[in-house]
Coordinates of C-alpha atoms and ligand atoms in Angstrom, one line a residue:
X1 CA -15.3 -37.0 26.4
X2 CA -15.0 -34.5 24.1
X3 CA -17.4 -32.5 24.9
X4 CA -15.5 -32.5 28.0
X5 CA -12.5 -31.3 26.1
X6 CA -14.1 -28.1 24.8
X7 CA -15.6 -27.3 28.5
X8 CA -12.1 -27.5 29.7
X9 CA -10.9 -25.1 27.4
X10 CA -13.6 -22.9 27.7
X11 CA -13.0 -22.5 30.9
X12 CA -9.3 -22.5 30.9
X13 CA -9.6 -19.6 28.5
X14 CA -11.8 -17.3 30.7
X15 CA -9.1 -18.6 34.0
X16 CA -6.3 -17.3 32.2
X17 CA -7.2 -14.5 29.9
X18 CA -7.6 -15.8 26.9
X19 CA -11.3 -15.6 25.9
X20 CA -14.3 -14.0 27.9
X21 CA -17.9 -13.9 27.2
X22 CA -18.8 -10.5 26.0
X23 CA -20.3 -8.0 28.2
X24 CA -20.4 -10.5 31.0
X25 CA -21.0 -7.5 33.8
X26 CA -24.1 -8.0 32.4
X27 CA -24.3 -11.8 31.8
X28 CA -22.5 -11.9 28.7
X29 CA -24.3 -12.0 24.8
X30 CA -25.3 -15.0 23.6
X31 CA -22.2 -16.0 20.9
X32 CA -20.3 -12.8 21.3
X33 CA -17.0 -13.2 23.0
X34 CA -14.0 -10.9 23.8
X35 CA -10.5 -12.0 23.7
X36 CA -8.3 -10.9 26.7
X37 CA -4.6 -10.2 27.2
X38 CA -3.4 -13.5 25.9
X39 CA -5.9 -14.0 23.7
X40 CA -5.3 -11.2 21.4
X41 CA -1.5 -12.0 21.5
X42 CA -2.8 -15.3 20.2
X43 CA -5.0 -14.2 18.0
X44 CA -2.0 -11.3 16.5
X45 CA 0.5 -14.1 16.1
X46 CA -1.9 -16.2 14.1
X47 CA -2.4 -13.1 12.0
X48 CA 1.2 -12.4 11.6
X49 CA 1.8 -15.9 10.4
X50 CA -0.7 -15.8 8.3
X51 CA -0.2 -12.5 6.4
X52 CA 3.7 -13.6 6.7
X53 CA 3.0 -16.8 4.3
X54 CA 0.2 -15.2 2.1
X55 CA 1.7 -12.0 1.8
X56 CA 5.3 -11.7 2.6
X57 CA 6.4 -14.9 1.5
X58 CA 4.8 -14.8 -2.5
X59 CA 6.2 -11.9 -4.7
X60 CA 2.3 -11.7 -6.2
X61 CA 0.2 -11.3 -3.6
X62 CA -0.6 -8.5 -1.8
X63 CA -2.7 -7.1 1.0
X64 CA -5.0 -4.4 1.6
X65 CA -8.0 -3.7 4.4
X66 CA -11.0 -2.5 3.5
X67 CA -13.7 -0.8 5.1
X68 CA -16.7 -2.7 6.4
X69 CA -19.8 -0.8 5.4
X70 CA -19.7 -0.9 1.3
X71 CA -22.0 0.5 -1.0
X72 CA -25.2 -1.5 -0.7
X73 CA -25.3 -2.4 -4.5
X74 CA -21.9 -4.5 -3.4
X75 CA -24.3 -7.3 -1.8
X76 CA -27.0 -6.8 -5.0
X77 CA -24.4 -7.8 -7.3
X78 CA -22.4 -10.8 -5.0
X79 CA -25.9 -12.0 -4.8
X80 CA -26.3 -11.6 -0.8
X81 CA -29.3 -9.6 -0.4
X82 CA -30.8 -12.5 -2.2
X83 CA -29.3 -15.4 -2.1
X84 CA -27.2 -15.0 1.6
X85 CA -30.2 -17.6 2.9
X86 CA -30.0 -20.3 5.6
X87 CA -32.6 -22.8 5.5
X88 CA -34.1 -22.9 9.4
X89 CA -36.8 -25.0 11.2
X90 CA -38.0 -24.7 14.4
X91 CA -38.8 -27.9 16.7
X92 CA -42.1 -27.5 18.0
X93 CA -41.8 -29.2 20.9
X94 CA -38.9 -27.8 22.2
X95 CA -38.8 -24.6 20.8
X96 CA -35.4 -24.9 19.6
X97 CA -34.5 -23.5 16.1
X98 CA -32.0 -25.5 13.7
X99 CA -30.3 -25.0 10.3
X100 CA -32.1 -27.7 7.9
X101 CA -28.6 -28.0 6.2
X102 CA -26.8 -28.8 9.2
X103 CA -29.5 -31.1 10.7
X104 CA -28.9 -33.6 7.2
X105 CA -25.1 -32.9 7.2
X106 CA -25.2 -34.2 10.8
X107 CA -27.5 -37.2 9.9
X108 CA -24.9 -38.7 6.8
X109 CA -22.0 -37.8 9.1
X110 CA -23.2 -40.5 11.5
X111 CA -23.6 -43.1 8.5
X112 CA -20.0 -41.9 7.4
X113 CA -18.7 -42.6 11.0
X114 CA -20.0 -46.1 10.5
X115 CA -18.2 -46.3 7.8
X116 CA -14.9 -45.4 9.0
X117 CA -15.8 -47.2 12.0
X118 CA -15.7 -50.6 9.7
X119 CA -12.6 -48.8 7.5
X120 CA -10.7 -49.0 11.1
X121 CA -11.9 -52.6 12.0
X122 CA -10.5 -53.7 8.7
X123 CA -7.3 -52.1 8.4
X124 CA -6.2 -53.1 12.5
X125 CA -7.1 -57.1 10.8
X126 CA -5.6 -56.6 7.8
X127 CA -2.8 -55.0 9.1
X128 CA 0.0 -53.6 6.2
X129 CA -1.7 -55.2 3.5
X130 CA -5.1 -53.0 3.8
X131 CA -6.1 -50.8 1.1
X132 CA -9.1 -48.6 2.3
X133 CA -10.3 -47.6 -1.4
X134 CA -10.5 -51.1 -2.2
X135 CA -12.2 -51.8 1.0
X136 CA -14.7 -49.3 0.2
X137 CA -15.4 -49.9 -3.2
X138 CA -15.6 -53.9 -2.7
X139 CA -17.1 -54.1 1.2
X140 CA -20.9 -54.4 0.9
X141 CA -22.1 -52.8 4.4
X142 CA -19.9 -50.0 3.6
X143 CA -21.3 -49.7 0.0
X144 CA -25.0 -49.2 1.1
X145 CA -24.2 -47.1 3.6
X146 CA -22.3 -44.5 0.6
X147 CA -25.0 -44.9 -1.6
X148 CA -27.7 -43.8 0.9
X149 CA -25.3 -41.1 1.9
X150 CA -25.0 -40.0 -1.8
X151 CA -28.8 -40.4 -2.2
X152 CA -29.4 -37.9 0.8
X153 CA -26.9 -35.4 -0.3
X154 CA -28.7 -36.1 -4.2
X155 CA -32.0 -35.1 -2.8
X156 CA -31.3 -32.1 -0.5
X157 CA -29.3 -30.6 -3.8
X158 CA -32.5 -31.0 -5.6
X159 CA -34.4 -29.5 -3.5
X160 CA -31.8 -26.6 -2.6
X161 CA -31.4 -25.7 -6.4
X162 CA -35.3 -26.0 -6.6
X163 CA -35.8 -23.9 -3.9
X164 CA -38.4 -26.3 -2.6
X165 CA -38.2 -26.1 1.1
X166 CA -41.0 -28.6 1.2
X167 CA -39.2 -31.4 0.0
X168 CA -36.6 -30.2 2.5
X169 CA -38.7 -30.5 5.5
X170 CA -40.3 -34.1 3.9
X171 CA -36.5 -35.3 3.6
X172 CA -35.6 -34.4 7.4
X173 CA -39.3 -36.4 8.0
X174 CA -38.2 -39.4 5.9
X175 CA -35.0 -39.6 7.5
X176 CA -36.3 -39.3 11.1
X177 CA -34.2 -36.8 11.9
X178 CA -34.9 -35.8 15.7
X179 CA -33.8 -32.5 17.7
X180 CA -30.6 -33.6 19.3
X181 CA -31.7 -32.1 22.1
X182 CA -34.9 -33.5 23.1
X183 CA -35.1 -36.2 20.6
X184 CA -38.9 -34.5 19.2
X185 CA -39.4 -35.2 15.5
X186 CA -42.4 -32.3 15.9
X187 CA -40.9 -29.6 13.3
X188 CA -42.3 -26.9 11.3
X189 CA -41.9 -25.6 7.7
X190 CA -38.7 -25.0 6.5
X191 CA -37.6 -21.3 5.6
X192 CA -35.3 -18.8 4.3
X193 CA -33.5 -16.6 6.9
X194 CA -30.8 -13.9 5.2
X195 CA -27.5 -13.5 7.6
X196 CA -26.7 -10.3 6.8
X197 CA -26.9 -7.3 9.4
X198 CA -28.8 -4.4 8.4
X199 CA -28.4 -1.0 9.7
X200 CA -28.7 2.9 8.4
X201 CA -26.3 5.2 7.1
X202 CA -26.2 8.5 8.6
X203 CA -29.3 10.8 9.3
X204 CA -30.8 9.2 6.3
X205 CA -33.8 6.4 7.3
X206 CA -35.9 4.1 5.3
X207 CA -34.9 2.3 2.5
X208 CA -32.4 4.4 1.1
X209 CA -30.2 4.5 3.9
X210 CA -29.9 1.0 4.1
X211 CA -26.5 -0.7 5.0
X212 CA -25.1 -4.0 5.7
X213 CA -22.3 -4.9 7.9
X214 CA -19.9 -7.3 5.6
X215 CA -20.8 -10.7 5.7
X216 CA -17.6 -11.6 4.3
X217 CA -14.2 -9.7 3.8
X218 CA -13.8 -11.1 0.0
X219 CA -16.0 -8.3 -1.5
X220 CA -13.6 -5.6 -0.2
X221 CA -11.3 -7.0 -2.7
X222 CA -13.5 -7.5 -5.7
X223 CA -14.3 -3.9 -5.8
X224 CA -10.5 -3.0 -5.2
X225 CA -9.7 -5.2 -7.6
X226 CA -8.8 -2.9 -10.5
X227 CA -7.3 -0.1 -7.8
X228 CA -4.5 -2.7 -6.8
X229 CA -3.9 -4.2 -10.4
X230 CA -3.4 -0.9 -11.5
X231 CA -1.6 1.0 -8.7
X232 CA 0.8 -2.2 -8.0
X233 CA 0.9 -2.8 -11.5
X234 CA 0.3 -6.4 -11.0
X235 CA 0.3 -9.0 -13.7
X236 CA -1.7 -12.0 -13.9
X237 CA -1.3 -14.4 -12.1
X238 CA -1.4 -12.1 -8.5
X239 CA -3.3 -12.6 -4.9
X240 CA -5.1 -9.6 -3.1
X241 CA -5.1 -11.2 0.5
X242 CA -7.3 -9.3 3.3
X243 CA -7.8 -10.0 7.2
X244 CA -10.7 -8.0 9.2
X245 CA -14.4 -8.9 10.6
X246 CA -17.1 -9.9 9.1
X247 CA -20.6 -10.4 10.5
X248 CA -23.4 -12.8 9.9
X249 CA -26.5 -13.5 11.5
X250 CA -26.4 -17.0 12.3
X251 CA -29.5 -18.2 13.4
X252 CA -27.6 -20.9 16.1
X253 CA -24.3 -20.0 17.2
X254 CA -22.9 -22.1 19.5
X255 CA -19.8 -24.3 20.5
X256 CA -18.3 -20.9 21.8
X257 CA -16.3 -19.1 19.5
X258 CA -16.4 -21.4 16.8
X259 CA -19.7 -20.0 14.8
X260 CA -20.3 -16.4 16.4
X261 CA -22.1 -13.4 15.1
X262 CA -19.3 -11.1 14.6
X263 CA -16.2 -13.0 13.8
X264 CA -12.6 -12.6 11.7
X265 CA -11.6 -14.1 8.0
X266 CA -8.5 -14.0 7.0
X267 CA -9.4 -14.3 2.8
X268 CA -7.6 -14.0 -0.1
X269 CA -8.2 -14.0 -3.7
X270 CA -5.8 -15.3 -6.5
X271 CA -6.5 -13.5 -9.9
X272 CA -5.7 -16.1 -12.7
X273 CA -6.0 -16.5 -16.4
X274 CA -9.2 -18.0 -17.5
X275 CA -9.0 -21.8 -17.7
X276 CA -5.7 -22.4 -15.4
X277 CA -8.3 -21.9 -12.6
X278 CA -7.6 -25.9 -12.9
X279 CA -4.3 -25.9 -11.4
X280 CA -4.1 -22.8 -9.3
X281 CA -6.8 -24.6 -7.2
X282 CA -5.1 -27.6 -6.6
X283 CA -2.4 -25.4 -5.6
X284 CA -3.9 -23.6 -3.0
X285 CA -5.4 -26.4 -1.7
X286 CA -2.2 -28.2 -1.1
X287 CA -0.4 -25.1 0.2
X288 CA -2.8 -24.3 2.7
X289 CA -2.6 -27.9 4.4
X290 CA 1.1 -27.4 4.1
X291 CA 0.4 -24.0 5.9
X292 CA -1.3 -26.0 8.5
X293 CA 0.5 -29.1 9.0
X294 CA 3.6 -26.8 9.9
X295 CA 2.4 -26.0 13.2
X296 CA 2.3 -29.6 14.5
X297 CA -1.0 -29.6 16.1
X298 CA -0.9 -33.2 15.8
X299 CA -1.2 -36.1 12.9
X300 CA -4.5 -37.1 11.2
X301 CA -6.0 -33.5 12.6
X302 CA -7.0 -32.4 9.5
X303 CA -8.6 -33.6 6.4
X304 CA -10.5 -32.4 3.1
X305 CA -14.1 -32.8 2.4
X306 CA -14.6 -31.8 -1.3
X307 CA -18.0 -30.2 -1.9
X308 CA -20.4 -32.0 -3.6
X309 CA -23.3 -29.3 -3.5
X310 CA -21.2 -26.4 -5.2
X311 CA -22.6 -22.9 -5.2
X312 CA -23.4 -22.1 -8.9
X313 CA -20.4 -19.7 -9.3
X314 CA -18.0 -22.5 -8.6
X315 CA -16.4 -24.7 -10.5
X316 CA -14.8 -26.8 -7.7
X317 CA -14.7 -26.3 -3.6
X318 CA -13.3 -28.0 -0.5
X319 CA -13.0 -27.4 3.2
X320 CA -9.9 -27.9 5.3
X321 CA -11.7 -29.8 8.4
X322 CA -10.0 -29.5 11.7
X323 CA -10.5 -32.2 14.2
X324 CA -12.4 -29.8 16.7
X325 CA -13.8 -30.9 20.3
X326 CA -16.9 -31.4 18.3
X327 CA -15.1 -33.6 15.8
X328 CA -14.2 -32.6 12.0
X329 CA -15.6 -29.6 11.1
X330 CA -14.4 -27.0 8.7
X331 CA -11.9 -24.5 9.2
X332 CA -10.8 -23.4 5.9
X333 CA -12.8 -23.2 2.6
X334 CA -10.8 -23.4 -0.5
X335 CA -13.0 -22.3 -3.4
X336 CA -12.8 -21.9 -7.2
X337 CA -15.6 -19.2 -8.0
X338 CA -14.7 -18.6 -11.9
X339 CA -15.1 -15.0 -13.1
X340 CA -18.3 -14.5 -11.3
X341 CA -18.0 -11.9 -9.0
X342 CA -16.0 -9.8 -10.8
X343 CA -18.6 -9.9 -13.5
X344 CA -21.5 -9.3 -11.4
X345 CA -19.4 -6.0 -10.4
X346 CA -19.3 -5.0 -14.0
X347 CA -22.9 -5.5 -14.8
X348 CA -23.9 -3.6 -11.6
X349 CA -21.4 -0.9 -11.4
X350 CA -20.9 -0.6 -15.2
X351 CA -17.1 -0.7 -15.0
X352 CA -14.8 -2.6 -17.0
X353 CA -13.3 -5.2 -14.3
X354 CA -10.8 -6.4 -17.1
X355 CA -6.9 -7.6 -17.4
X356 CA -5.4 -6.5 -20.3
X357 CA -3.2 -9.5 -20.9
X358 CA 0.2 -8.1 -22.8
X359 CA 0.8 -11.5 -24.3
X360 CA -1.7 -11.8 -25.9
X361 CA -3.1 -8.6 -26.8
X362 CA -6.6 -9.8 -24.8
X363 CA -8.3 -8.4 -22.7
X364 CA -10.9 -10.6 -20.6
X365 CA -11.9 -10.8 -16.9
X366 CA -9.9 -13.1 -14.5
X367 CA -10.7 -16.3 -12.9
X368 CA -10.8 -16.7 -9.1
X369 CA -9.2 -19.0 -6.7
X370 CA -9.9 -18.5 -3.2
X371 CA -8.7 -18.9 0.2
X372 CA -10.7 -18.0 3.2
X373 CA -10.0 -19.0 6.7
X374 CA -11.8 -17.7 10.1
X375 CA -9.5 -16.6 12.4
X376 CA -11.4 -17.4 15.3
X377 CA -12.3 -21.2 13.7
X378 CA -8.4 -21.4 13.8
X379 CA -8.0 -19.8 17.3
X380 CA -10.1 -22.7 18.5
X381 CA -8.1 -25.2 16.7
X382 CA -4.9 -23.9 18.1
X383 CA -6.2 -24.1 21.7
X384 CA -8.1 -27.2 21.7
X385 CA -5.3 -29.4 20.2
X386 CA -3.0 -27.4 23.0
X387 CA -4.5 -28.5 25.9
X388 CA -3.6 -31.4 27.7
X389 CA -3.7 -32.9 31.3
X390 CA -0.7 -34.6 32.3
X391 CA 0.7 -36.8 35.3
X392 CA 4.5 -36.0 35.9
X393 CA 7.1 -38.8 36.9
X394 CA 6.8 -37.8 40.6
X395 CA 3.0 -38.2 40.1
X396 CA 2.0 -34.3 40.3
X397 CA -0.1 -32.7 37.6
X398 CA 0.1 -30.1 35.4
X399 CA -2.0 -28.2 32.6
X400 CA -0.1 -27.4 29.8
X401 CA -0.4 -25.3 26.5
X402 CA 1.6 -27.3 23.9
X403 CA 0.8 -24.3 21.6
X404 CA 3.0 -23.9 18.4
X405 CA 6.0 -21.7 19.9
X406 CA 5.7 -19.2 17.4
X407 CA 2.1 -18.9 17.9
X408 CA 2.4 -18.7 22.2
X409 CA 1.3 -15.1 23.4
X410 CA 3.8 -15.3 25.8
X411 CA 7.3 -16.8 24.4
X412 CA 9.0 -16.4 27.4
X413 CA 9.1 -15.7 31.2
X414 CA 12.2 -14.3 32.9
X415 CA 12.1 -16.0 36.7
X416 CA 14.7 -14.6 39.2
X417 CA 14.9 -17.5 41.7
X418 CA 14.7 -15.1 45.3
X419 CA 13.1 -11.7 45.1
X420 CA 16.4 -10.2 46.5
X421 CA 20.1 -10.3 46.4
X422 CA 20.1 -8.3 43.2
X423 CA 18.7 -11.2 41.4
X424 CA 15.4 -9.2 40.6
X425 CA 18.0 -6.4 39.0
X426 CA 19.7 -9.0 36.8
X427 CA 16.4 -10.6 35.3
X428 CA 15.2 -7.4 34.6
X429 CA 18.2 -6.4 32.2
X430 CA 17.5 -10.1 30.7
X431 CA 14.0 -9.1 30.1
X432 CA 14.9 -6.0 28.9
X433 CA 17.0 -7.5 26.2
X434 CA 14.6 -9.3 25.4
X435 CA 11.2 -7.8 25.2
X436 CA 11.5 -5.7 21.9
X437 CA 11.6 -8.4 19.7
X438 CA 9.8 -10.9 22.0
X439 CA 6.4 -10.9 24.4
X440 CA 8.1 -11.7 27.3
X441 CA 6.5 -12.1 30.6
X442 CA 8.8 -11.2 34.0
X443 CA 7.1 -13.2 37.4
X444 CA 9.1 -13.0 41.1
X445 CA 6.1 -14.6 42.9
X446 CA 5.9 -17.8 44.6
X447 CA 8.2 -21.0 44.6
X448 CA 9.9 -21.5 41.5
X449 CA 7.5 -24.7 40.7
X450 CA 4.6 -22.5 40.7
X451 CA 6.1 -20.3 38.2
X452 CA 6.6 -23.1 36.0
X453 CA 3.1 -23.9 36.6
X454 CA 1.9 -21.0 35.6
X455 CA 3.6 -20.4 32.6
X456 CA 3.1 -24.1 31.6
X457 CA -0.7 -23.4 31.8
X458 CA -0.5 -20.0 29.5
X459 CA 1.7 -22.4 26.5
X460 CA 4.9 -20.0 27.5
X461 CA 7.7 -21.9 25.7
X462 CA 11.0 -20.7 27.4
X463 CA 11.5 -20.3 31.1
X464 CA 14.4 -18.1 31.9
X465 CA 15.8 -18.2 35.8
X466 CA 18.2 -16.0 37.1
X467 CA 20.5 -17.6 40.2
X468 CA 22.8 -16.2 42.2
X469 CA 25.6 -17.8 39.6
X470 CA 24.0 -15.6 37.3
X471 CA 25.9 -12.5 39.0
X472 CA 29.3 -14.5 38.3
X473 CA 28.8 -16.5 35.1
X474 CA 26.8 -14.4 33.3
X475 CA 24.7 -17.6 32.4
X476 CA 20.8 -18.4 32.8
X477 CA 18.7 -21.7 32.9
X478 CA 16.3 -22.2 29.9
X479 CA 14.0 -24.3 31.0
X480 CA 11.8 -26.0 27.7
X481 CA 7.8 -26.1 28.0
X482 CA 7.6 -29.8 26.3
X483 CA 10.6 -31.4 27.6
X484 CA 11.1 -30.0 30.5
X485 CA 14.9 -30.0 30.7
X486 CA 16.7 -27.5 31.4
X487 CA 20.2 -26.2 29.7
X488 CA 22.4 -23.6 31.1
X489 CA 22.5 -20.6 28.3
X490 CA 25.0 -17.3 28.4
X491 CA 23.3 -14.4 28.5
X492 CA 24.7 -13.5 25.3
X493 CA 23.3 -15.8 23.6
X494 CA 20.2 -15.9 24.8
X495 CA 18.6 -13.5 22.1
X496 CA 19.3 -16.3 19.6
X497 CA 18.3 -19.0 21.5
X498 CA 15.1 -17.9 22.1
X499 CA 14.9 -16.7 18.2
X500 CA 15.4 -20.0 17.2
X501 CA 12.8 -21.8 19.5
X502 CA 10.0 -19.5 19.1
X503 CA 10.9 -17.6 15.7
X504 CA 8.2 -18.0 13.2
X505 CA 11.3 -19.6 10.7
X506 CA 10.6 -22.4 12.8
X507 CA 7.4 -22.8 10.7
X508 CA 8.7 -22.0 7.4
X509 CA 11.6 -24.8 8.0
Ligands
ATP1 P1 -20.3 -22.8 7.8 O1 -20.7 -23.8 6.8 O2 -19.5 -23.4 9.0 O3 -21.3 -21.8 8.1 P2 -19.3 -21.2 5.6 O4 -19.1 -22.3 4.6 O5 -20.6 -20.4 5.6 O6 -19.2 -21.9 7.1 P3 -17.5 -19.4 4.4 O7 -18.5 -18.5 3.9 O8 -16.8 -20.3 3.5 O9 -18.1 -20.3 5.6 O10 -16.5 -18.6 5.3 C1 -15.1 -18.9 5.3 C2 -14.6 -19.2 6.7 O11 -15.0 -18.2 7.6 C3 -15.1 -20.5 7.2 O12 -14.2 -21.6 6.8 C4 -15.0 -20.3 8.7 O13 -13.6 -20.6 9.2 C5 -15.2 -18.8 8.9 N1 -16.6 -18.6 9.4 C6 -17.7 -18.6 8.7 N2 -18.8 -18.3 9.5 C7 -18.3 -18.1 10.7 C8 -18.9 -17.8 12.0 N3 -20.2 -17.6 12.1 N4 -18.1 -17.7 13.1 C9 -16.7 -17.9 12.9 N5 -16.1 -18.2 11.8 C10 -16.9 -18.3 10.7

């Protein structure tokens, strides 16, 4: 059923312009994808509110863009040339290849759907009086199942931290994990694949010229760290916030744009002083559900998971989950990574990376707190929880967007009802008052309904038609996306009504 769901919008993103597989003259490249007309509005407005609530709206953050080749030593010191590992295995049978992690995180997240499976069973019979921790803590079926969850997650850690990709391969034996696809248990060893990209700088070849494309944007503000603090004279506590691509060489991509090769973050690091690292990461990890919840895209759509296997930089992590086609997976990472990039940087670079605190006359290198979000990852969630099939009262169907009206690439489409008797004349000036501040879209083809139909399938918010009482009164018809009613609106008012519908202070409310 779901599954279903992501087809749909896969294709309803190629029909309308949204997202296309890359090069497809061709026959496309596996995971790389191009975003078309309306995608990139998309894809801009999610930027815009983004960098509008990171950037604009806190006094202490700022944002830069850096470049994405970096001096090689960059990915020495964050510990990516050696570290930036996937654990693979390849099924035998089927030739398929697989990320070890994934193939356990996949196995407990079937015990956990039991789990909340039996969670939902009890609260519908327990109605108001249900308490889920309690049921958890006290419900026996449910207990096993958490303790053979926490066992698995205990054993892959081990062997992770280890680096014994044995006893990772034994685990996925023990468990009887099979290839989803073909349901073969036939694997081979586990072992270590690095994501990054390599290329060469220049004429220069062999070792020396060496480069990697970024695999993440977050090192572009380490190393600028000191350049900002300095030139914006910041103070402690302050954000350096970044959006731009980054590029990994993921050994599956799939589910479309969700994990692709070349992809966007949207990252932002919060300086802070040693030990408050604490309570600047409970912060961030409230205000970026906040961030999320205020577009709507439905209740119970997202949810934490709090990392158990932390990276050994970080003294806490989460992911914000998203309630994909797929089902929950993350869309957001939240993580607290102490002072250890910026005092990898120092060892490597042999710079001071310091705050000089004025307080207190110390001067010591700051804590982190970060923020990092893929663009795309959230371009997915935006579309998929948009789409819906409906039947109408008179028992037609339409496809509609239900996309977040400050996030629709197109906020509005000016309609004049006949292509003549100067109507066409008249909705132009309407467009044209509009179209500075606003994407707005102007359509004179086919029935009216049509139009509807169209715009209804592309998320468009706000259909404006011109009538022939337009010439006299001056006055439109503002027809909503969701509701569809329709409210007679002067023409000079418009501008504001529109502002208010699909301004992004409709998120910030
Ligand atoms: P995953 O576990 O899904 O591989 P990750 O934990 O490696 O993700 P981070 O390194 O925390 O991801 O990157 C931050 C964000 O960047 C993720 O939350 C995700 O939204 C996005 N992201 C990471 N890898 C990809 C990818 N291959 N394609 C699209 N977005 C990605």
């Amino acid at each position: 059923m779901s599954d279903d769901l992501l087809k749909k919008v896969i294709s309803h993103a190629k029909e309308y312009g949204f997202v296309f597989p890359s090069s497809e003259i061709y026959d496309g490249l596996s995971a790389a994808y191009d975003y078309g007309q309306l995608g990139a509005e998309l894809k801009n407005n999610i930027k815009h509110y983004w960098w509008t609530a990171m950037v604009r709206m806190h006094e202490n953050i700022v944002g830069i863009d850096a470049s994405i080749f970096m001096h090689p030593t960059t990915w020495k010191a964050s510990g990516h040339v050696d570290a930036f590992n996937d654990p693979l295995i390849d099924n035998k049978d089927s030739k398929k290849r697989y990320r070890a992690d994934v193939l356990i995180e996949d196995h407990i997240e079937k015990i956990e759907a039991k789990n909340r499976k039996d969670v939902e069973k009890a609260a519908k019979r327990f109605g108001e009086a249900f308490n889920e921790a309690e049921f958890r803590s006290t419900n026996d079926r449910v207990l096993k199942r958490q303790e053979e969850m926490d066992r698995i997650n205990e054993a892959f850690k081990t062997a992770m931290e280890a680096d014994d990709l044995a006893a990772v391969k034994a685990l996925i034996e023990e468990l009887g994990i099979a290839d989803p696809e073909t349901g073969s248990r036939n694997w081979t060893d586990v072992r270590q694949f690095n994501l990054m990209f390599k290329t060469e700088l220049g004429a220069v070849s062999g070792d020396s010229g060496i480069i990697y494309l970024r695999p993440e944007t977050a090192q572009g503000i380490f190393v600028n760290y000191l350049n900002v603090q300095k030139s914006g004279r910041m103070k402690l506590p302050f954000g350096i916030a970044q959006i731009g691509k980054a590029f990994r060489n993921e050994i599956i991509a799939r589910q479309f744009i969700f994990r692709m090769r070349e992809f966007e973050q949207m990252e932002m690091q919060f300086f802070v002083k040693p030990g408050t690292q604490g309570e600047w990461y409970e912060y961030w990890k409230a205000e970026r559900l906040k961030w999320h919840k205020a577009l709507g895209l439905g209740e119970n759509m997202h949810r934490y998971h709090d990392h158990v296997k932390l990276a050994h930089y970080a003294d806490a992590a989460c992911d914000i989950e998203f309630n994909f086609p797929m089902g929950f997976k993350e869309l957001e990472g939240i993580h607290s990574r102490t002072d250890f990039d910026l005092r990898q940087h120092e060892e490597y670079s042999g710079r001071k990376l310091r705050y000089f605190d004025p307080e207190t006359q110390e001067s010591y290198i700051p804590y982190v707190v970060e923020t990092s979000i893929g663009l795309d990852r959230m371009f997915l969630a935006t579309l998929s929880a948009a789409y819906q099939e409906e039947t109408l009262e008179d028992g037609s169907q339409r496809t509609v967007l239900r996309i977040p009206a400050a996030l629709a690439p197109v906020k509005a489409a000016v309609l004049p009802l006949l292509k003549k008797d100067g109507l066409p004349e008249k909705a132009r000036e309407v467009l044209n008052l509009l179209q500075l501040n606003h994407n707005v879209q102007y359509d004179e083809k086919d029935a009216i309904g049509r139009r509807y139909r169209r715009q209804d399938a592309i998320g468009t918010p706000l259909c404006i038609t011109i009538d022939h009482d337009t010439l006299n009164d001056e006055a439109v018809t503002v027809r909503d996306r969701d509701a569809m009613t329709q409210e007679r609106v002067a023409i000079a008012d418009l501008a504001a009504v529109v502002e208010k519908k699909v301004g992004l202070a409709t998120l910030f409310a």
